[in-house]
Amino acid sequence: MDADTFDANIIKDSDRVIFQRKDWSKDGIVGHGKSLVISKLKTKTDDIVGLAYGTLVEWNKHAGKFERVEEGELEDDDFTADVEDGETGGDNRNLVDNSTAQSLTTGEITAMKAQGVKGKEIIDSLVQNSLTFETRQEYAKEKYIQKKKDKHVFRFRILRPTLRLVCEVYGCGKPQRINYLRLDTLAIMLSNSNIHAGSNVMVVDGVQGLLLAAAMERMGGRGKIVHVHPGPQPIIPAYEVFGFPEEWTRSIYHLSIDNLEVISPTVEILQNGVEPLEISEPPVKRRKLNDAQQESARFIKNHLMDSLMIASKHHPKTILLFLLPFLGLSRNFVVHSSFREPLVETFQAVRSSGRAVRVCLNETWLRLYQVLPSRTHPENNMSGSGGYLLSGTTVEKDSSFSDGASNETARNFD
Amino acid sequence: MSFFNQNRKDTVAAGDVIIVYIDFTTMLAVHVDLSAGKTAIHTKYGAIPFQSIIGHRYGTKFRCKNGYVQLLQPTPELWTKTMPFRTQILYLPDISMILMQLDLKPGSVVGESGTGSGSLSHAIARTVAPHGHLFTFDYHELRVLQFQKEINSHGLASVVTAQHSDVYKDGYGTLDGVLDAILLDLPCPWFAVPHAKKALKKSGGRLGSFSPCIEQVQRTCKELKAHGFKDIVTLECLMRPLEVKTLTMNCWIPTQAEANTDERRDNKLKTPFSQVSFPTAIVPWEVPGHSGFLTFASFYS
Ligand SMILES: C[S@@+](CC[C@H](N)C(=O)[O-])C[C@H]1O[C@@H](n2cnc3c(N)ncnc32)[C@H](O)[C@@H]1O
C-alpha cells in the first residue's frame, strides 16, 4: 500500500480490515477468494470490497454473502430494549429452568436461517418463544440474549485497523501472544516514552510486532525505528495487520537480539548491575551478519535514540542496562512485563546504574462499565492485570553513584 | 527549544522552557526568559541564576551551592506534572487512554473543549504534529489567553489553535464534518454532543468525554445514543504506583529440627531467629482511586 491511499475511505481488494462485533473483533483480508471463518462458519468476503470503511454488514447464510445493514437497524442495545427503564429486576419466583422453556425448536431456527431471516428477528423470536424470559432477572436476561446473539448473529462493522482495534483483536482472542499487554498499558507506554513523529525510536518487541506498530502509528513514517526482535528473522503479524505504506516500512531497522552485542564494541555498561567484564576472556565470537542487520547496527552506532520501549519475553534487566547508553540524555524509556519480580530487579539495577532519574514502577488498572438507565454498574468481569511498567528518564552516568549517595530517596512516588 | 525531538538542541538556550528536576517529589518548569523580570530559579539546594545555565547540557548535573539538580528537556508528561494549574487537569493515565481511544496519530485533526489548563492539549499537539491540528475551545477568556502564550513559547503554535467561545452555545464554530476526533472535558458534556456530531467526520469520527461523576456519564451516554453514536463504551483507568524496597524479616528457626539447630550453632544465634532479605514492590496504603469516567463512541452516518 502506498502513503496516498493509506487513509482512503473505500475498502479495496486485499485490504486488511477489522471485523468488529461487540466484545469480539477479528482481523482479516477481504477480497476475491478471501474467506473468514466465524464461529466455525466459512464466509466469503468479496462483497465487502467497494464499501466504505465503517459500514455495517451481516452474513446472509441463505444468499452466501455479506450484505450491507442500514445504520440504526439491528442495534446491539436494541436487544435489551424490552427491559424497561427503572425496572432493575423481574420477579423470578416462577422460573423453572428446563429445556421445554424454549418452545422454538432447533429445526425451526435452522429453517428460519435458511430462509435468510435476519439475526435480530431470530433473537426476537427466541425471546418471544421463551416462556421464562420475562420472569428472568435482568442480568440473566442479558446473558440469555448474549448467548443467543453470539450463536445467531453474524453482523460486523468493517473498520480500518488502528492500534486500539488491533489491541482489541489480540485482547479478545490471544492475549498470551502479546504477553498480556493491555490497551491501557500500551497507551501509557506511548506517553511515557514520548514517541512522536520525527524521533529515533528503539523498540524491543516480543509481542508479535505490536510495539513496532504502535511506534509506527504514532510516528506516521516520520523518523526511524530500530526494531530489536527475538529470533533470527522479525516475525511481526500484529504489525502486518495495519498495512502500513511500503515507504514507512523502509524507516525500520531490524536487529536480532542475538546480534545485539555487535552494536557495542566496549561492553562498558556491564560494569553496573550485571557480571563484571572479564578482560581475559576471548572476544565474543562475531556472527556473520547479513546486510540488513549490518545496516541496522551501523545506524545505531551513529544515532542516539530519543525513546526506548521494551515488551519482551526476556528478562529486561540486562537488555535495558545494555541499551540505556544508546539513548540520548534527557530521553525516556519504558519497560513492560506481565510479572512484577523482573521489573523490581530491573528497577534496582537501573537506579544503581546512575543513568536515570524518575525511575518508577507502576501497575495499570482498567475497569469497564455498563451504562444504562437505572442499570449502571461495573462489568461483571474485569481484566485481572494489564501488567507492570518501569519507566524513567536518562541522565549522564553518575559515577559517584551508589545507593544513598544521591538526592533520590528509595521511595517511588511520581 | 521545542517539545519535538527533531528541533531539540543539546544545551539550554535563552527562551527555553526547561524542567528542573530537584528530587523524586519536586520538579519545576521554568521559562528561561531573560527579558522578563525573573533572573534566577530558587531551589532547596540554592539559587540557579539564568545566566549560569545557558549552554548547560540537558541531562547532566547542575551544581548548586548545597547539592545538584538535573535540567531536563520538556515533554507533555513533564509539563503535566509541573504546569501552573488554572483548573482541574487531566493526568497521564487518562490522557494516554484518550490518545489511544481517539486513534490519534500524526495528521489527526482534533477538537477539544474546554482547554482548561492545557494539560491534555500538550499531549494531543505532540501526537498529531507535524501536519495534524488541534482546535481547542474554552469560554474562559483569560485561560485562552494564557494558553496561547504557552503554545507560542513551547513551539506548538503551528499545531494548535486556541479559541475563546462557549461550546454549549456555539459548538465548534465553522468546523463541519472535518474533525477526526473530539474530546469533551466539560461540566455538562451532553450539551456539547449535538455540536460534536456536526463537527465530526461522518465516517467514524471518534468522540471522548471525561466526567468525574456517574450522573454526568449517564446523561452523556443517553444523549450520545439519541444522536446515533455507536460503540459507546465507558471505562475507568488508573495507575497504581509501586514502591520498590529491599525488606528484611525475622525468620523463626524451630529449635527441634536438627538441621536448624546446626544452623543456629554455626551462626552463633542466641535467639531462634535468622534474618531474610527480599526485594519487593509495595502498594502504598493510599493510592489514587478515582479520577473520572471516560466515555468513548464513534459516529457513522
Ligand atoms: C476541567 S477543565 C479542562 C481541563 C483540561 N482537560 C486540562 O487537562 O487541562 C474544564 C474547562 O472547561 C471550560 N468550560 C466549561 N464550560 C464551557 C463551555 N460551555 N464552553 C467552553 N468551555 C467551557 C472551563 O472554563 C474549564 O476551563
PDB file of N, CA and C in Angstrom, chain A residues 141-182:
ATOM      1  N   LYS A 141     -31.311 -12.024  31.857  1.00  0.00           N
ATOM      2  CA  LYS A 141     -31.870 -11.700  30.543  1.00  0.00           C
ATOM      3  C   LYS A 141     -30.773 -11.311  29.582  1.00  0.00           C
ATOM      4  N   GLU A 142     -29.883 -10.468  30.068  1.00  0.00           N
ATOM      5  CA  GLU A 142     -28.805 -10.043  29.193  1.00  0.00           C
ATOM      6  C   GLU A 142     -27.941 -11.213  28.776  1.00  0.00           C
ATOM      7  N   LYS A 143     -27.660 -12.071  29.746  1.00  0.00           N
ATOM      8  CA  LYS A 143     -26.823 -13.221  29.450  1.00  0.00           C
ATOM      9  C   LYS A 143     -27.505 -14.109  28.408  1.00  0.00           C
ATOM     10  N   TYR A 144     -28.809 -14.254  28.553  1.00  0.00           N
ATOM     11  CA  TYR A 144     -29.583 -15.067  27.629  1.00  0.00           C
ATOM     12  C   TYR A 144     -29.478 -14.493  26.215  1.00  0.00           C
ATOM     13  N   ILE A 145     -29.692 -13.187  26.141  1.00  0.00           N
ATOM     14  CA  ILE A 145     -29.632 -12.547  24.832  1.00  0.00           C
ATOM     15  C   ILE A 145     -28.241 -12.665  24.236  1.00  0.00           C
ATOM     16  N   GLN A 146     -27.242 -12.442  25.067  1.00  0.00           N
ATOM     17  CA  GLN A 146     -25.870 -12.503  24.572  1.00  0.00           C
ATOM     18  C   GLN A 146     -25.555 -13.897  24.045  1.00  0.00           C
ATOM     19  N   LYS A 147     -26.013 -14.912  24.786  1.00  0.00           N
ATOM     20  CA  LYS A 147     -25.737 -16.282  24.383  1.00  0.00           C
ATOM     21  C   LYS A 147     -26.364 -16.576  23.025  1.00  0.00           C
ATOM     22  N   LYS A 148     -27.619 -16.142  22.880  1.00  0.00           N
ATOM     23  CA  LYS A 148     -28.315 -16.376  21.623  1.00  0.00           C
ATOM     24  C   LYS A 148     -27.680 -15.568  20.503  1.00  0.00           C
ATOM     25  N   LYS A 149     -27.296 -14.341  20.855  1.00  0.00           N
ATOM     26  CA  LYS A 149     -26.745 -13.443  19.840  1.00  0.00           C
ATOM     27  C   LYS A 149     -25.434 -13.990  19.292  1.00  0.00           C
ATOM     28  N   ASP A 150     -24.576 -14.457  20.203  1.00  0.00           N
ATOM     29  CA  ASP A 150     -23.290 -14.989  19.772  1.00  0.00           C
ATOM     30  C   ASP A 150     -23.491 -16.102  18.766  1.00  0.00           C
ATOM     31  N   LYS A 151     -24.564 -16.856  18.970  1.00  0.00           N
ATOM     32  CA  LYS A 151     -24.785 -18.020  18.145  1.00  0.00           C
ATOM     33  C   LYS A 151     -25.401 -17.668  16.797  1.00  0.00           C
ATOM     34  N   HIS A 152     -26.252 -16.663  16.805  1.00  0.00           N
ATOM     35  CA  HIS A 152     -27.055 -16.462  15.610  1.00  0.00           C
ATOM     36  C   HIS A 152     -26.768 -15.205  14.802  1.00  0.00           C
ATOM     37  N   VAL A 153     -26.047 -14.284  15.372  1.00  0.00           N
ATOM     38  CA  VAL A 153     -25.874 -13.037  14.639  1.00  0.00           C
ATOM     39  C   VAL A 153     -24.475 -12.953  14.042  1.00  0.00           C
ATOM     40  N   PHE A 154     -24.418 -12.716  12.779  1.00  0.00           N
ATOM     41  CA  PHE A 154     -23.145 -12.579  12.096  1.00  0.00           C
ATOM     42  C   PHE A 154     -23.048 -11.177  11.514  1.00  0.00           C
ATOM     43  N   ARG A 155     -23.094 -10.224  12.400  1.00  0.00           N
ATOM     44  CA  ARG A 155     -23.122  -8.840  11.948  1.00  0.00           C
ATOM     45  C   ARG A 155     -21.869  -8.123  12.437  1.00  0.00           C
ATOM     46  N   PHE A 156     -21.221  -7.411  11.532  1.00  0.00           N
ATOM     47  CA  PHE A 156     -19.946  -6.776  11.841  1.00  0.00           C
ATOM     48  C   PHE A 156     -19.888  -5.377  11.282  1.00  0.00           C
ATOM     49  N   ARG A 157     -19.054  -4.567  11.911  1.00  0.00           N
ATOM     50  CA  ARG A 157     -18.687  -3.310  11.298  1.00  0.00           C
ATOM     51  C   ARG A 157     -17.287  -3.510  10.723  1.00  0.00           C
ATOM     52  N   ILE A 158     -17.102  -3.065   9.500  1.00  0.00           N
ATOM     53  CA  ILE A 158     -15.803  -3.231   8.851  1.00  0.00           C
ATOM     54  C   ILE A 158     -14.996  -1.956   9.066  1.00  0.00           C
ATOM     55  N   LEU A 159     -13.864  -2.088   9.728  1.00  0.00           N
ATOM     56  CA  LEU A 159     -13.086  -0.904  10.100  1.00  0.00           C
ATOM     57  C   LEU A 159     -11.640  -1.007   9.639  1.00  0.00           C
ATOM     58  N   ARG A 160     -11.050   0.142   9.430  1.00  0.00           N
ATOM     59  CA  ARG A 160      -9.622   0.181   9.108  1.00  0.00           C
ATOM     60  C   ARG A 160      -8.865  -0.101  10.407  1.00  0.00           C
ATOM     61  N   PRO A 161      -7.809  -0.919  10.338  1.00  0.00           N
ATOM     62  CA  PRO A 161      -7.089  -1.255  11.571  1.00  0.00           C
ATOM     63  C   PRO A 161      -6.473  -0.013  12.226  1.00  0.00           C
ATOM     64  N   THR A 162      -6.658   0.107  13.508  1.00  0.00           N
ATOM     65  CA  THR A 162      -5.955   1.124  14.293  1.00  0.00           C
ATOM     66  C   THR A 162      -5.373   0.388  15.494  1.00  0.00           C
ATOM     67  N   LEU A 163      -4.480   1.046  16.195  1.00  0.00           N
ATOM     68  CA  LEU A 163      -3.849   0.425  17.353  1.00  0.00           C
ATOM     69  C   LEU A 163      -4.902  -0.072  18.344  1.00  0.00           C
ATOM     70  N   ARG A 164      -5.903   0.775  18.576  1.00  0.00           N
ATOM     71  CA  ARG A 164      -6.983   0.416  19.502  1.00  0.00           C
ATOM     72  C   ARG A 164      -7.665  -0.878  19.071  1.00  0.00           C
ATOM     73  N   LEU A 165      -7.997  -0.971  17.795  1.00  0.00           N
ATOM     74  CA  LEU A 165      -8.736  -2.138  17.319  1.00  0.00           C
ATOM     75  C   LEU A 165      -7.868  -3.394  17.311  1.00  0.00           C
ATOM     76  N   VAL A 166      -6.612  -3.238  16.942  1.00  0.00           N
ATOM     77  CA  VAL A 166      -5.737  -4.411  16.909  1.00  0.00           C
ATOM     78  C   VAL A 166      -5.500  -4.920  18.338  1.00  0.00           C
ATOM     79  N   CYS A 167      -5.396  -4.001  19.289  1.00  0.00           N
ATOM     80  CA  CYS A 167      -5.301  -4.413  20.697  1.00  0.00           C
ATOM     81  C   CYS A 167      -6.541  -5.204  21.090  1.00  0.00           C
ATOM     82  N   GLU A 168      -7.704  -4.748  20.633  1.00  0.00           N
ATOM     83  CA  GLU A 168      -8.950  -5.454  20.932  1.00  0.00           C
ATOM     84  C   GLU A 168      -8.927  -6.855  20.346  1.00  0.00           C
ATOM     85  N   VAL A 169      -8.460  -6.970  19.115  1.00  0.00           N
ATOM     86  CA  VAL A 169      -8.410  -8.275  18.455  1.00  0.00           C
ATOM     87  C   VAL A 169      -7.547  -9.237  19.265  1.00  0.00           C
ATOM     88  N   TYR A 170      -6.343  -8.785  19.645  1.00  0.00           N
ATOM     89  CA  TYR A 170      -5.474  -9.650  20.438  1.00  0.00           C
ATOM     90  C   TYR A 170      -6.059  -9.889  21.821  1.00  0.00           C
ATOM     91  N   GLY A 171      -6.635  -8.829  22.385  1.00  0.00           N
ATOM     92  CA  GLY A 171      -7.168  -8.922  23.740  1.00  0.00           C
ATOM     93  C   GLY A 171      -8.283  -9.938  23.861  1.00  0.00           C
ATOM     94  N   CYS A 172      -9.136 -10.053  22.833  1.00  0.00           N
ATOM     95  CA  CYS A 172     -10.269 -10.958  22.983  1.00  0.00           C
ATOM     96  C   CYS A 172      -9.966 -12.350  22.457  1.00  0.00           C
ATOM     97  N   GLY A 173      -8.849 -12.531  21.782  1.00  0.00           N
ATOM     98  CA  GLY A 173      -8.593 -13.850  21.240  1.00  0.00           C
ATOM     99  C   GLY A 173      -7.314 -14.504  21.718  1.00  0.00           C
ATOM    100  N   LYS A 174      -6.248 -13.729  21.785  1.00  0.00           N
ATOM    101  CA  LYS A 174      -4.943 -14.348  22.019  1.00  0.00           C
ATOM    102  C   LYS A 174      -4.026 -13.429  22.814  1.00  0.00           C
ATOM    103  N   PRO A 175      -4.447 -13.020  24.017  1.00  0.00           N
ATOM    104  CA  PRO A 175      -3.630 -12.071  24.793  1.00  0.00           C
ATOM    105  C   PRO A 175      -2.265 -12.633  25.171  1.00  0.00           C
ATOM    106  N   GLN A 176      -2.162 -13.957  25.274  1.00  0.00           N
ATOM    107  CA  GLN A 176      -0.867 -14.525  25.664  1.00  0.00           C
ATOM    108  C   GLN A 176       0.207 -14.236  24.620  1.00  0.00           C
ATOM    109  N   ARG A 177      -0.212 -14.081  23.348  1.00  0.00           N
ATOM    110  CA  ARG A 177       0.776 -13.823  22.295  1.00  0.00           C
ATOM    111  C   ARG A 177       1.412 -12.453  22.428  1.00  0.00           C
ATOM    112  N   ILE A 178       0.716 -11.541  23.080  1.00  0.00           N
ATOM    113  CA  ILE A 178       1.309 -10.216  23.273  1.00  0.00           C
ATOM    114  C   ILE A 178       1.635  -9.988  24.755  1.00  0.00           C
ATOM    115  N   ASN A 179       1.984 -11.068  25.429  1.00  0.00           N
ATOM    116  CA  ASN A 179       2.394 -11.002  26.846  1.00  0.00           C
ATOM    117  C   ASN A 179       1.371 -10.284  27.721  1.00  0.00           C
ATOM    118  N   TYR A 180       0.111 -10.406  27.396  1.00  0.00           N
ATOM    119  CA  TYR A 180      -0.959  -9.773  28.178  1.00  0.00           C
ATOM    120  C   TYR A 180      -0.768  -8.263  28.290  1.00  0.00           C
ATOM    121  N   LEU A 181      -0.205  -7.697  27.248  1.00  0.00           N
ATOM    122  CA  LEU A 181      -0.024  -6.240  27.207  1.00  0.00           C
ATOM    123  C   LEU A 181      -1.380  -5.629  26.872  1.00  0.00           C
ATOM    124  N   ARG A 182      -1.979  -4.960  27.848  1.00  0.00           N
ATOM    125  CA  ARG A 182      -3.338  -4.463  27.660  1.00  0.00           C
ATOM    126  C   ARG A 182      -3.318  -3.080  27.020  1.00  0.00           C
TER     127      ARG A 182
END
